[in-house]
Coordinates of C-alpha atoms in Angstrom, one line a residue:
X1 CA 204.0 -10.1 -80.2
X2 CA 204.5 -5.7 -80.1
X3 CA 202.4 -3.8 -80.6
X4 CA 202.1 -1.3 -83.7
X5 CA 201.2 2.1 -82.9
X6 CA 200.2 4.6 -85.3
X7 CA 201.4 8.1 -85.5
X8 CA 200.2 11.0 -87.1
X9 CA 202.0 13.4 -88.1
X10 CA 200.7 16.8 -89.1
X11 CA 203.2 18.8 -91.3
X12 CA 202.4 21.3 -94.5
X13 CA 204.5 22.1 -97.3
X14 CA 205.2 26.3 -96.6
X15 CA 209.3 25.9 -96.7
X16 CA 210.9 23.1 -96.4
X17 CA 211.2 22.6 -92.6
X18 CA 207.7 21.1 -91.4
X19 CA 208.7 18.0 -93.9
X20 CA 212.6 17.5 -92.9
X21 CA 211.3 17.4 -89.3
X22 CA 209.1 14.9 -90.4
X23 CA 211.3 13.1 -92.2
X24 CA 213.6 13.4 -89.6
X25 CA 211.6 11.6 -87.6
X26 CA 210.2 8.6 -89.8
X27 CA 214.6 8.3 -89.8
X28 CA 215.3 7.7 -86.5
X29 CA 211.8 5.4 -85.9
X30 CA 213.5 3.2 -89.1
X31 CA 217.3 3.2 -87.6
X32 CA 216.5 2.2 -84.5
X33 CA 213.1 -0.4 -85.5
X34 CA 210.5 1.1 -83.5
X35 CA 207.1 -0.1 -83.9
X36 CA 205.6 2.8 -85.3
X37 CA 203.1 3.2 -88.5
X38 CA 203.0 7.1 -89.1
X39 CA 199.9 8.8 -90.7
X40 CA 200.5 12.0 -92.5
X41 CA 198.0 14.8 -92.4
X42 CA 199.4 17.6 -94.2
X43 CA 197.2 20.5 -93.5
X44 CA 198.0 22.8 -97.2
X45 CA 196.5 19.9 -98.8
X46 CA 193.5 19.2 -96.8
X47 CA 193.1 23.3 -97.1
X48 CA 192.9 23.6 -100.5
X49 CA 190.5 20.3 -100.9
X50 CA 188.3 21.9 -98.5
X51 CA 188.1 25.2 -100.0
X52 CA 187.4 24.0 -103.3
X53 CA 184.8 22.2 -102.2
X54 CA 183.7 25.5 -100.3
X55 CA 183.4 23.9 -96.8
X56 CA 186.0 26.8 -95.1
X57 CA 187.0 30.5 -96.3
X58 CA 190.5 30.8 -98.1
X59 CA 191.1 34.2 -99.1
X60 CA 194.3 32.6 -101.2
X61 CA 191.8 30.7 -104.0
X62 CA 190.5 33.8 -105.6
X63 CA 193.8 34.7 -106.3
X64 CA 194.0 31.7 -107.7
X65 CA 197.5 30.4 -105.5
X66 CA 196.8 28.1 -102.4
X67 CA 198.4 29.7 -99.4
X68 CA 201.6 27.1 -99.5
X69 CA 202.4 28.0 -103.2
X70 CA 202.5 31.6 -102.5
X71 CA 204.5 31.0 -99.6
X72 CA 207.2 29.3 -101.8
X73 CA 206.7 31.3 -104.3
X74 CA 207.7 35.0 -101.7
X75 CA 210.6 33.0 -100.7
X76 CA 211.9 32.4 -103.9
X77 CA 211.7 35.7 -105.4
X78 CA 212.9 37.5 -102.1
X79 CA 209.3 39.4 -101.7
X80 CA 209.7 38.7 -98.4
X81 CA 208.1 42.4 -97.3
X82 CA 204.6 40.1 -97.8
X83 CA 205.0 37.8 -94.5
X84 CA 203.3 40.3 -92.4
X85 CA 200.8 40.3 -94.1
X86 CA 200.3 37.0 -95.3
X87 CA 201.0 36.5 -91.2
X88 CA 197.3 38.3 -90.2
X89 CA 195.9 36.8 -93.3
X90 CA 197.0 33.4 -91.6
X91 CA 195.5 33.4 -88.2
X92 CA 192.4 35.4 -89.4
X93 CA 191.6 32.8 -91.7
X94 CA 192.7 29.8 -89.0
X95 CA 189.7 32.0 -86.5
X96 CA 187.4 32.4 -89.6
X97 CA 187.5 28.2 -89.9
X98 CA 187.8 27.3 -85.9
X99 CA 185.2 25.4 -86.1
X100 CA 184.6 24.1 -89.2
X101 CA 187.8 22.3 -88.7
X102 CA 186.9 21.2 -85.3
X103 CA 184.4 19.4 -87.0
X104 CA 186.2 18.5 -90.3
X105 CA 189.3 17.0 -87.8
X106 CA 187.2 15.4 -85.8
X107 CA 185.8 12.9 -88.1
X108 CA 190.0 13.1 -89.8
X109 CA 191.0 11.7 -86.1
X110 CA 188.0 9.0 -86.4
X111 CA 188.9 7.5 -89.5
X112 CA 192.4 7.6 -88.2
X113 CA 192.5 6.3 -85.4
X114 CA 196.1 7.7 -83.6
X115 CA 197.5 6.6 -80.7
X116 CA 199.4 9.7 -80.7
X117 CA 200.0 12.8 -83.2
X118 CA 202.5 15.4 -83.6
X119 CA 202.4 18.8 -85.0
X120 CA 205.5 20.1 -87.0
X121 CA 203.3 22.8 -87.7
X122 CA 202.0 26.1 -86.2
X123 CA 199.2 27.7 -86.2
X124 CA 196.5 25.1 -86.2
X125 CA 197.6 22.8 -82.9
X126 CA 195.1 24.6 -80.7
X127 CA 191.7 23.5 -83.1
X128 CA 194.3 19.8 -83.6
X129 CA 194.6 18.9 -80.4
X130 CA 190.8 20.0 -79.3
X131 CA 189.0 17.7 -82.4
X132 CA 191.6 14.7 -81.2
X133 CA 190.4 14.9 -77.8
X134 CA 186.7 14.7 -79.2
X135 CA 187.4 12.0 -81.3
X136 CA 189.7 10.0 -79.5
X137 CA 190.1 11.5 -75.7
X138 CA 193.4 10.3 -74.0
X139 CA 194.9 10.5 -77.4
X140 CA 198.6 12.3 -76.7
X141 CA 199.1 15.6 -79.0
X142 CA 202.6 17.0 -78.6
X143 CA 203.3 20.1 -81.4
X144 CA 207.6 20.4 -82.0
X145 CA 208.9 23.9 -82.8
X146 CA 210.3 23.9 -85.8
X147 CA 211.4 27.4 -85.1
X148 CA 213.7 28.6 -82.2
X149 CA 211.5 31.1 -81.2
X150 CA 207.7 31.5 -81.2
X151 CA 205.5 34.8 -83.7
X152 CA 203.4 36.0 -80.8
X153 CA 200.3 35.7 -80.7
X154 CA 198.7 32.4 -81.6
X155 CA 201.5 31.0 -83.5
X156 CA 203.0 28.1 -82.1
X157 CA 202.2 28.7 -78.4
X158 CA 198.4 29.0 -76.8
X159 CA 198.0 28.6 -73.9
X160 CA 194.3 27.3 -74.4
X161 CA 195.5 24.4 -76.2
X162 CA 195.9 21.6 -74.1
X163 CA 198.8 20.6 -76.3
X164 CA 202.6 18.5 -74.9
X165 CA 205.2 21.8 -76.3
X166 CA 208.5 20.0 -77.6
X167 CA 210.9 23.8 -77.2
X168 CA 214.2 23.7 -78.6
X169 CA 215.4 27.1 -77.2
X170 CA 215.1 28.3 -73.6
X171 CA 214.3 31.3 -75.7
X172 CA 210.9 29.4 -76.3
X173 CA 211.0 28.2 -72.6
X174 CA 210.7 31.6 -71.5
X175 CA 208.1 33.0 -74.0
X176 CA 205.6 29.7 -73.0
X177 CA 206.3 30.6 -69.1
X178 CA 205.4 33.6 -69.9
X179 CA 202.1 33.1 -71.2
X180 CA 201.7 30.9 -68.1
X181 CA 201.9 27.4 -69.9
X182 CA 202.4 24.8 -67.0
X183 CA 205.2 23.4 -66.7
X184 CA 204.0 19.7 -67.2
X185 CA 203.0 20.9 -71.2
X186 CA 206.8 21.6 -71.5
X187 CA 209.5 19.4 -72.9
X188 CA 212.6 21.2 -73.1
X189 CA 215.1 19.6 -76.5
X190 CA 218.4 20.2 -77.3
X191 CA 217.8 21.9 -80.6
X192 CA 215.4 21.6 -83.5
X193 CA 215.1 18.2 -85.0
X194 CA 216.9 17.7 -87.5
X195 CA 218.0 14.3 -89.9
X196 CA 220.3 12.1 -88.3
X197 CA 222.2 11.8 -91.0
X198 CA 223.4 14.9 -90.1
X199 CA 224.9 13.7 -86.7
X200 CA 226.2 10.0 -89.0
X201 CA 228.1 12.0 -91.6
X202 CA 229.4 15.0 -89.9
X203 CA 232.7 13.1 -89.5
X204 CA 235.2 12.4 -92.9
X205 CA 238.6 11.9 -93.6
X206 CA 241.0 14.5 -95.4
X207 CA 241.4 12.1 -97.6
X208 CA 237.9 11.2 -98.7
X209 CA 236.8 14.9 -98.7
X210 CA 239.8 15.6 -100.9
X211 CA 238.7 13.1 -103.4
X212 CA 234.8 14.2 -103.6
X213 CA 236.0 17.8 -104.1
X214 CA 238.2 16.7 -107.1
X215 CA 235.3 14.8 -108.8
X216 CA 233.4 17.7 -108.4
X217 CA 235.9 19.6 -110.6
X218 CA 236.6 21.9 -107.2
X219 CA 240.1 22.0 -105.5
X220 CA 240.9 19.7 -102.7
X221 CA 242.3 21.9 -100.0
X222 CA 240.9 25.4 -100.9
X223 CA 238.2 26.6 -98.2
X224 CA 234.9 25.5 -99.0
X225 CA 231.4 27.2 -98.2
X226 CA 228.1 26.0 -99.3
X227 CA 225.6 28.4 -99.9
X228 CA 221.4 27.8 -99.5
X229 CA 218.6 29.4 -99.2
X230 CA 216.1 26.1 -98.0
X231 CA 214.6 24.3 -100.7
X232 CA 213.0 26.8 -102.6
X233 CA 216.4 28.4 -103.0
X234 CA 216.4 32.4 -103.5
X235 CA 217.3 35.0 -106.3
X236 CA 219.7 36.4 -104.2
X237 CA 222.1 34.2 -104.7
X238 CA 223.3 35.0 -107.9
X239 CA 224.1 38.1 -106.3
X240 CA 226.0 36.7 -103.5
X241 CA 228.0 34.8 -106.5
X242 CA 229.0 38.0 -107.9
X243 CA 230.0 39.5 -105.0
X244 CA 232.6 36.9 -104.2
X245 CA 234.1 37.1 -107.0
X246 CA 236.9 39.1 -105.3
X247 CA 237.8 35.5 -103.2
X248 CA 238.4 33.6 -106.3
X249 CA 241.4 32.5 -105.9
X250 CA 240.8 32.2 -101.8
X251 CA 237.7 30.4 -101.6
X252 CA 235.4 27.8 -103.8
X253 CA 231.3 27.1 -103.0
X254 CA 228.7 24.9 -103.6
X255 CA 225.4 26.7 -104.6
X256 CA 222.4 24.0 -103.5
X257 CA 219.4 26.2 -105.3
X258 CA 216.9 23.7 -104.2
X259 CA 213.2 24.0 -106.1
X260 CA 214.3 27.1 -107.8
X261 CA 215.7 25.8 -111.2
X262 CA 216.1 29.6 -112.9
X263 CA 218.4 30.5 -110.1
X264 CA 220.6 27.1 -110.5
X265 CA 220.0 28.1 -115.0
X266 CA 221.6 31.7 -114.2
X267 CA 224.1 30.3 -111.9
X268 CA 225.1 28.2 -114.4
X269 CA 225.0 30.3 -117.1
X270 CA 227.1 32.7 -114.9
X271 CA 230.9 33.4 -116.7
X272 CA 232.5 34.7 -113.0
X273 CA 236.2 33.3 -112.8
X274 CA 235.2 31.8 -109.5
X275 CA 234.9 27.9 -108.5
X276 CA 231.3 26.6 -108.4
X277 CA 229.0 23.7 -108.2
X278 CA 225.3 24.5 -108.7
X279 CA 223.0 21.7 -107.5
X280 CA 219.1 21.7 -108.5
X281 CA 217.1 20.0 -105.3
X282 CA 219.2 17.4 -103.8
X283 CA 217.8 14.4 -101.0
X284 CA 221.1 14.1 -99.0
X285 CA 222.5 17.8 -98.5
X286 CA 223.9 16.3 -95.9
X287 CA 226.9 15.1 -98.0
X288 CA 227.4 18.8 -99.5
X289 CA 227.7 20.1 -95.8
X290 CA 230.4 17.0 -95.1
X291 CA 232.6 18.2 -97.5
X292 CA 232.7 22.2 -96.9
X293 CA 234.6 24.7 -94.3
X294 CA 230.9 27.3 -94.0
X295 CA 227.1 28.0 -94.8
X296 CA 226.0 30.7 -96.0
X297 CA 222.3 31.1 -95.9
X298 CA 219.0 33.1 -94.3
X299 CA 218.3 32.4 -90.7
X300 CA 216.5 29.3 -91.6
X301 CA 215.7 27.8 -88.7
X302 CA 215.7 23.8 -89.5
X303 CA 218.7 24.7 -92.4
X304 CA 221.0 26.4 -89.8
X305 CA 220.3 23.9 -87.2
X306 CA 221.8 21.2 -90.3
X307 CA 224.5 23.3 -90.4
X308 CA 225.5 23.9 -86.9
X309 CA 225.4 19.7 -86.1
X310 CA 228.1 19.3 -88.8
X311 CA 230.3 22.2 -86.9
X312 CA 230.7 24.5 -90.4
X313 CA 230.2 28.4 -88.8
X314 CA 227.4 30.4 -90.5
X315 CA 227.4 33.6 -92.3
X316 CA 223.7 35.1 -92.8
X317 CA 221.8 37.9 -92.7
X318 CA 219.0 39.7 -90.6
X319 CA 216.9 43.2 -91.7
X320 CA 213.7 44.5 -91.8
X321 CA 212.6 41.8 -94.6
X322 CA 213.7 39.6 -93.1
X323 CA 210.9 37.0 -92.0
X324 CA 210.1 37.4 -88.6
X325 CA 210.0 33.7 -87.3
X326 CA 213.7 33.3 -88.6
X327 CA 214.7 36.9 -86.6
X328 CA 215.6 34.8 -83.2
X329 CA 217.7 32.2 -85.1
X330 CA 219.9 35.0 -86.6
X331 CA 219.8 37.0 -83.4
X332 CA 221.1 32.8 -81.3
X333 CA 224.0 32.6 -84.1
X334 CA 225.5 36.7 -82.6
X335 CA 224.4 35.5 -79.1
X336 CA 226.4 32.2 -79.5
X337 CA 229.7 34.0 -81.7
X338 CA 229.0 30.5 -84.4
X339 CA 229.2 32.7 -87.4
X340 CA 229.2 36.2 -88.4
X341 CA 225.4 38.1 -88.9
X342 CA 225.6 41.0 -91.5
X343 CA 222.8 43.3 -92.2
X344 CA 222.8 43.0 -96.0
X345 CA 224.0 40.2 -97.7
X346 CA 225.5 42.6 -99.9
X347 CA 228.5 42.7 -97.0
X348 CA 229.0 38.7 -97.9
X349 CA 232.5 39.5 -99.4
X350 CA 233.6 40.8 -96.7
X351 CA 232.0 38.5 -94.0
X352 CA 233.8 35.6 -95.8
X353 CA 236.6 37.6 -95.8
X354 CA 236.6 38.3 -92.0
X355 CA 235.4 34.3 -91.6
X356 CA 238.6 33.2 -93.8
X357 CA 241.5 34.5 -91.0
X358 CA 242.4 31.5 -88.8
X359 CA 241.9 33.4 -85.6
X360 CA 238.0 34.1 -86.2
X361 CA 237.4 30.4 -88.2
X362 CA 238.8 28.8 -85.0
X363 CA 237.3 31.1 -82.5
X364 CA 233.4 29.9 -84.2
X365 CA 234.8 26.1 -84.3
X366 CA 235.5 25.6 -80.6
X367 CA 232.3 27.6 -79.6
X368 CA 230.7 25.4 -82.1
X369 CA 232.2 22.4 -80.3
X370 CA 230.1 23.4 -76.9
X371 CA 226.3 23.1 -78.6
X372 CA 225.6 19.1 -79.2
X373 CA 221.6 19.0 -80.5
X374 CA 220.3 15.7 -80.4
X375 CA 216.6 16.5 -80.2
X376 CA 215.7 13.7 -82.7
X377 CA 216.6 11.0 -80.5
X378 CA 215.6 13.1 -77.9
X379 CA 211.9 12.7 -79.4
X380 CA 211.8 9.3 -80.6
X381 CA 212.9 8.3 -76.9
X382 CA 209.8 10.4 -75.3
X383 CA 207.4 9.5 -78.1
X384 CA 208.5 6.0 -77.3
X385 CA 207.7 6.5 -73.5
X386 CA 204.4 8.0 -74.1
X387 CA 203.0 5.1 -76.3
X388 CA 204.8 2.3 -74.1
X389 CA 204.3 4.0 -70.0
X390 CA 201.3 6.8 -71.1
X391 CA 203.7 9.0 -69.4
X392 CA 206.4 11.9 -70.9
X393 CA 209.7 11.1 -70.5
X394 CA 211.5 14.5 -69.8
X395 CA 214.6 14.9 -71.8
X396 CA 217.8 17.1 -70.5
X397 CA 218.9 19.5 -72.9
X398 CA 222.4 19.1 -73.5
X399 CA 223.8 22.5 -74.3
X400 CA 222.2 26.1 -73.2
X401 CA 220.8 27.0 -76.5

């Protein structure tokens, strides 16, 4: 009989990228009939429980919020100027609670008895890896970065940790090497891990696309952009809708608002002439990327990776309010010439107008064709090799990202 392996996944609720990466891994395991049983370690749930029991120091609880709730409210409301302060506080709390964390997670791993642990979270990996080795010596611990680059110090990359690091860009590899992290701990994937749907739903016939656009109340043959700010949406989406009114005779838009019901309601009540569809949170965003010709949104690492996989040129913005972990994503987009990076979404109408120029659009599409991210398949192969043979198989990156 085939042995079933217990795969522990460390994730969290701040933003949507961490759970999206876990769901991608779970989907590929199911589709390839891999003998894996997943065990989820949600850091936000565990920290909340420990904080309520008075076992750890948590500055957020005195304000009546959890750390991840504050993060999601910050993104929804566009209060990203708070992020540098929150980042410093998060790192301080990890240091203050390091020893109790070792003890708590040693017991946690002893109960779960995983065969391998995959973390898609930053900040906690040094302590989690150390506690795993205490509880079950020799158990592999991999950290899969869900950002294009690290935000040093002590975020994704830690020379003192014993984990294997899966880096989706050459920038992340360079950062790791600059910290003297040994090559034996580094694995280069061809991009960030995203759900296999984004590969399988890439192709769609013009006839089906036209029919599905009509079913949504959109013109079948008009340029269509999808606007999304991740699972939490953002208040700036309404301002973007107003600015795109000048293009209402040339383009139409799908607004994917995520869990931001206030923004969705405002967009539905907006009386402009612009053709648009407003969506609440959907599990199958790939279905709507299929219907789109380009992507507009913040430089969220996972969201942008999904758009790139679907071969959609990207329009985004980067400025002092952009969160630090998203800035290199914007830099990468500009460097690879697969989209437009503005200083502010106040310029979005001009950016779309420029994108719709055939020469510009075709050049972006040609550049996108040189980029192929197969990270979810690479990660499945890597974990299978480690579980079956005890060795880490290093995938070869398919594009110089």
